[in-house]
PDB file of C-alpha atoms in Angstrom:
ATOM      1  CA  MET A   1      86.761 102.513 115.469  1.00 76.00           C
ATOM      2  CA  PHE A   2      90.246 101.244 114.560  1.00 84.00           C
ATOM      3  CA  SER A   3      93.078  99.235 116.129  1.00 93.00           C
ATOM      4  CA  HIS A   4      96.307  97.682 114.940  1.00 95.00           C
ATOM      5  CA  SER A   5      98.670  94.868 115.864  1.00 96.00           C
ATOM      6  CA  LEU A   6     101.643  93.037 114.424  1.00 96.00           C
ATOM      7  CA  GLU A   7     101.070  89.294 113.982  1.00 95.00           C
ATOM      8  CA  GLN A   8     103.662  87.010 112.368  1.00 93.00           C
ATOM      9  CA  GLY A   9     105.290  90.079 110.797  1.00 95.00           C
ATOM     10  CA  VAL A  10     101.969  91.185 109.283  1.00 97.00           C
ATOM     11  CA  LEU A  11     100.452  94.577 110.124  1.00 97.00           C
ATOM     12  CA  VAL A  12      96.834  93.838 111.069  1.00 98.00           C
ATOM     13  CA  LEU A  13      94.480  96.829 110.944  1.00 96.00           C
ATOM     14  CA  THR A  14      91.045  96.144 112.414  1.00 94.00           C
ATOM     15  CA  VAL A  15      88.161  98.475 111.628  1.00 90.00           C
ATOM     16  CA  HIS A  16      85.573  98.316 114.418  1.00 85.00           C
ATOM     17  CA  GLY A  17      82.289  99.620 113.039  1.00 74.00           C
ATOM     18  CA  GLU A  18      81.765 102.383 110.533  1.00 71.00           C
ATOM     19  CA  CYS A  19      84.128 105.240 109.822  1.00 67.00           C
ATOM     20  CA  GLY A  20      81.474 107.461 108.198  1.00 66.00           C
ATOM     21  CA  LEU A  21      82.256 110.373 105.923  1.00 68.00           C
ATOM     22  CA  SER A  22      83.732 112.544 108.675  1.00 71.00           C
ATOM     23  CA  GLY A  23      85.927 109.721 109.953  1.00 71.00           C
ATOM     24  CA  ARG A  24      87.440 108.732 106.607  1.00 78.00           C
ATOM     25  CA  ALA A  25      90.232 111.309 106.463  1.00 83.00           C
ATOM     26  CA  PRO A  26      91.530 110.672 110.015  1.00 83.00           C
ATOM     27  CA  LEU A  27      91.288 106.910 109.453  1.00 83.00           C
ATOM     28  CA  LEU A  28      93.265 107.118 106.219  1.00 87.00           C
ATOM     29  CA  THR A  29      95.903 109.326 107.849  1.00 89.00           C
ATOM     30  CA  ARG A  30      96.395 106.922 110.771  1.00 90.00           C
ATOM     31  CA  ILE A  31      96.505 103.889 108.484  1.00 90.00           C
ATOM     32  CA  GLY A  32      98.924 105.640 106.130  1.00 91.00           C
ATOM     33  CA  ASP A  33     101.254 106.454 109.016  1.00 94.00           C
ATOM     34  CA  LEU A  34     101.223 102.821 110.161  1.00 95.00           C
ATOM     35  CA  VAL A  35     101.755 101.416 106.669  1.00 95.00           C
ATOM     36  CA  HIS A  36     104.752 103.711 106.171  1.00 94.00           C
ATOM     37  CA  ALA A  37     106.154 102.852 109.618  1.00 95.00           C
ATOM     38  CA  TYR A  38     105.913  99.073 109.106  1.00 95.00           C
ATOM     39  CA  LYS A  39     106.769  99.013 105.389  1.00 92.00           C
ATOM     40  CA  PRO A  40     107.554  96.529 103.783  1.00 93.00           C
ATOM     41  CA  ALA A  41     105.429  94.362 106.107  1.00 95.00           C
ATOM     42  CA  PRO A  42     102.269  93.098 104.425  1.00 96.00           C
ATOM     43  CA  VAL A  43      98.975  94.613 105.577  1.00 97.00           C
ATOM     44  CA  VAL A  44      95.715  92.872 106.453  1.00 98.00           C
ATOM     45  CA  VAL A  45      92.629  95.048 106.942  1.00 96.00           C
ATOM     46  CA  VAL A  46      89.977  93.277 109.005  1.00 96.00           C
ATOM     47  CA  LEU A  47      86.409  94.554 108.720  1.00 92.00           C
ATOM     48  CA  GLU A  48      84.620  93.318 111.836  1.00 85.00           C
ATOM     49  CA  GLU A  49      81.124  94.231 110.661  1.00 76.00           C
ATOM     50  CA  ALA A  50      79.363  94.432 107.321  1.00 72.00           C
ATOM     51  CA  ALA A  51      80.922  97.625 106.017  1.00 78.00           C
ATOM     52  CA  SER A  52      79.160 100.619 104.526  1.00 80.00           C
ATOM     53  CA  VAL A  53      80.101 102.077 101.167  1.00 82.00           C
ATOM     54  CA  SER A  54      82.106 104.757 102.993  1.00 83.00           C
ATOM     55  CA  THR A  55      84.241 102.151 104.745  1.00 85.00           C
ATOM     56  CA  VAL A  56      84.696 100.159 101.527  1.00 88.00           C
ATOM     57  CA  VAL A  57      85.869 103.320  99.739  1.00 89.00           C
ATOM     58  CA  SER A  58      88.385 103.900 102.548  1.00 88.00           C
ATOM     59  CA  VAL A  59      89.713 100.352 102.206  1.00 91.00           C
ATOM     60  CA  LEU A  60      90.055 100.816  98.443  1.00 93.00           C
ATOM     61  CA  GLN A  61      92.041 104.014  99.039  1.00 93.00           C
ATOM     62  CA  VAL A  62      94.315 102.172 101.460  1.00 93.00           C
ATOM     63  CA  HIS A  63      94.822  99.513  98.793  1.00 94.00           C
ATOM     64  CA  ARG A  64      95.867 102.137  96.232  1.00 93.00           C
ATOM     65  CA  MET A  65      98.361 103.562  98.734  1.00 93.00           C
ATOM     66  CA  CYS A  66      99.773 100.105  99.538  1.00 94.00           C
ATOM     67  CA  SER A  67      99.994  99.293  95.844  1.00 92.00           C
ATOM     68  CA  GLN A  68     101.961 102.486  95.158  1.00 92.00           C
ATOM     69  CA  LEU A  69     104.364 101.515  97.964  1.00 92.00           C
ATOM     70  CA  GLY A  70     104.673  97.922  96.696  1.00 92.00           C
ATOM     71  CA  VAL A  71     103.123  96.571  99.909  1.00 94.00           C
ATOM     72  CA  LEU A  72     100.949  93.445  99.786  1.00 95.00           C
ATOM     73  CA  MET A  73      97.483  94.160 101.178  1.00 96.00           C
ATOM     74  CA  SER A  74      94.701  91.744 102.053  1.00 96.00           C
ATOM     75  CA  VAL A  75      91.207  92.287 103.406  1.00 97.00           C
ATOM     76  CA  ALA A  76      89.203  89.985 105.651  1.00 97.00           C
ATOM     77  CA  SER A  77      85.439  90.345 105.901  1.00 95.00           C
ATOM     78  CA  HIS A  78      82.724  87.892 106.897  1.00 94.00           C
ATOM     79  CA  SER A  79      80.311  89.706 104.580  1.00 93.00           C
ATOM     80  CA  ALA A  80      80.092  88.190 101.110  1.00 93.00           C
ATOM     81  CA  PRO A  81      78.492  91.359  99.644  1.00 93.00           C
ATOM     82  CA  VAL A  82      81.382  93.456 101.012  1.00 92.00           C
ATOM     83  CA  ARG A  83      83.940  91.020  99.568  1.00 94.00           C
ATOM     84  CA  ARG A  84      82.226  91.186  96.165  1.00 94.00           C
ATOM     85  CA  LEU A  85      82.111  95.005  96.296  1.00 93.00           C
ATOM     86  CA  LEU A  86      85.814  95.175  97.145  1.00 94.00           C
ATOM     87  CA  GLU A  87      86.728  92.729  94.408  1.00 93.00           C
ATOM     88  CA  ALA A  88      84.662  94.560  91.792  1.00 93.00           C
ATOM     89  CA  ASN A  89      86.236  97.940  92.601  1.00 92.00           C
ATOM     90  CA  ALA A  90      89.830  97.028  93.467  1.00 90.00           C
ATOM     91  CA  ASP A  91      92.630  98.733  91.566  1.00 86.00           C
ATOM     92  CA  THR A  92      94.211  96.148  89.275  1.00 85.00           C
ATOM     93  CA  SER A  93      97.102  98.260  87.990  1.00 85.00           C
ATOM     94  CA  GLY A  94      99.469  97.527  90.892  1.00 82.00           C
ATOM     95  CA  VAL A  95      99.783  94.984  93.672  1.00 85.00           C
ATOM     96  CA  ARG A  96      96.634  92.864  93.698  1.00 88.00           C
ATOM     97  CA  MET A  97      94.376  93.052  96.759  1.00 92.00           C
ATOM     98  CA  VAL A  98      93.675  89.610  98.213  1.00 94.00           C
ATOM     99  CA  ILE A  99      90.252  89.179  99.823  1.00 96.00           C
ATOM    100  CA  HIS A 100      89.443  86.559 102.466  1.00 97.00           C
ATOM    101  CA  ALA A 101      86.435  85.597 104.567  1.00 96.00           C
ATOM    102  CA  ARG A 102      88.515  84.958 107.712  1.00 96.00           C
ATOM    103  CA  ALA A 103      91.178  87.096 109.358  1.00 96.00           C
ATOM    104  CA  ASP A 104      93.336  84.162 110.494  1.00 96.00           C
ATOM    105  CA  ILE A 105      93.547  82.834 106.939  1.00 97.00           C
ATOM    106  CA  ALA A 106      94.352  86.324 105.589  1.00 97.00           C
ATOM    107  CA  ILE A 107      97.197  86.761 108.100  1.00 97.00           C
ATOM    108  CA  ALA A 108      98.636  83.297 107.439  1.00 97.00           C
ATOM    109  CA  ALA A 109      98.467  83.821 103.664  1.00 96.00           C
ATOM    110  CA  ALA A 110     100.137  87.248 103.889  1.00 96.00           C
ATOM    111  CA  PHE A 111     102.908  85.813 106.093  1.00 95.00           C
ATOM    112  CA  THR A 112     103.471  82.944 103.670  1.00 94.00           C
ATOM    113  CA  ALA A 113     103.480  85.235 100.636  1.00 91.00           C
ATOM    114  CA  VAL A 114     106.390  87.308 101.917  1.00 84.00           C
ATOM    115  CA  ALA A 115     108.334  84.544 103.668  1.00 78.00           C
TER     116      ALA A 115
END
């Protein structure tokens, strides 16, 4: 369901499939622990599949957390509808969420932004 790695000083969180309603809280807890542990490293959330509304809501919650911590967060998704949904609902009061179509571009951009 979820894995993480550190690439070029960027915390990469990959969501494999759907988290569903029952999986949201554990997912958010694990991601929160990793974000705090690697802070101030930028975060890239990679959505491997077209995400459901539940997964999108989870990503938006992670963005709010990262924004409160002052951590740059990006999302990579191949799905244009998911990217539009994220963009339309992203919190704009803190650190802006950057949305990409490709994970490699998201990681390179995050690395460059903090270098």
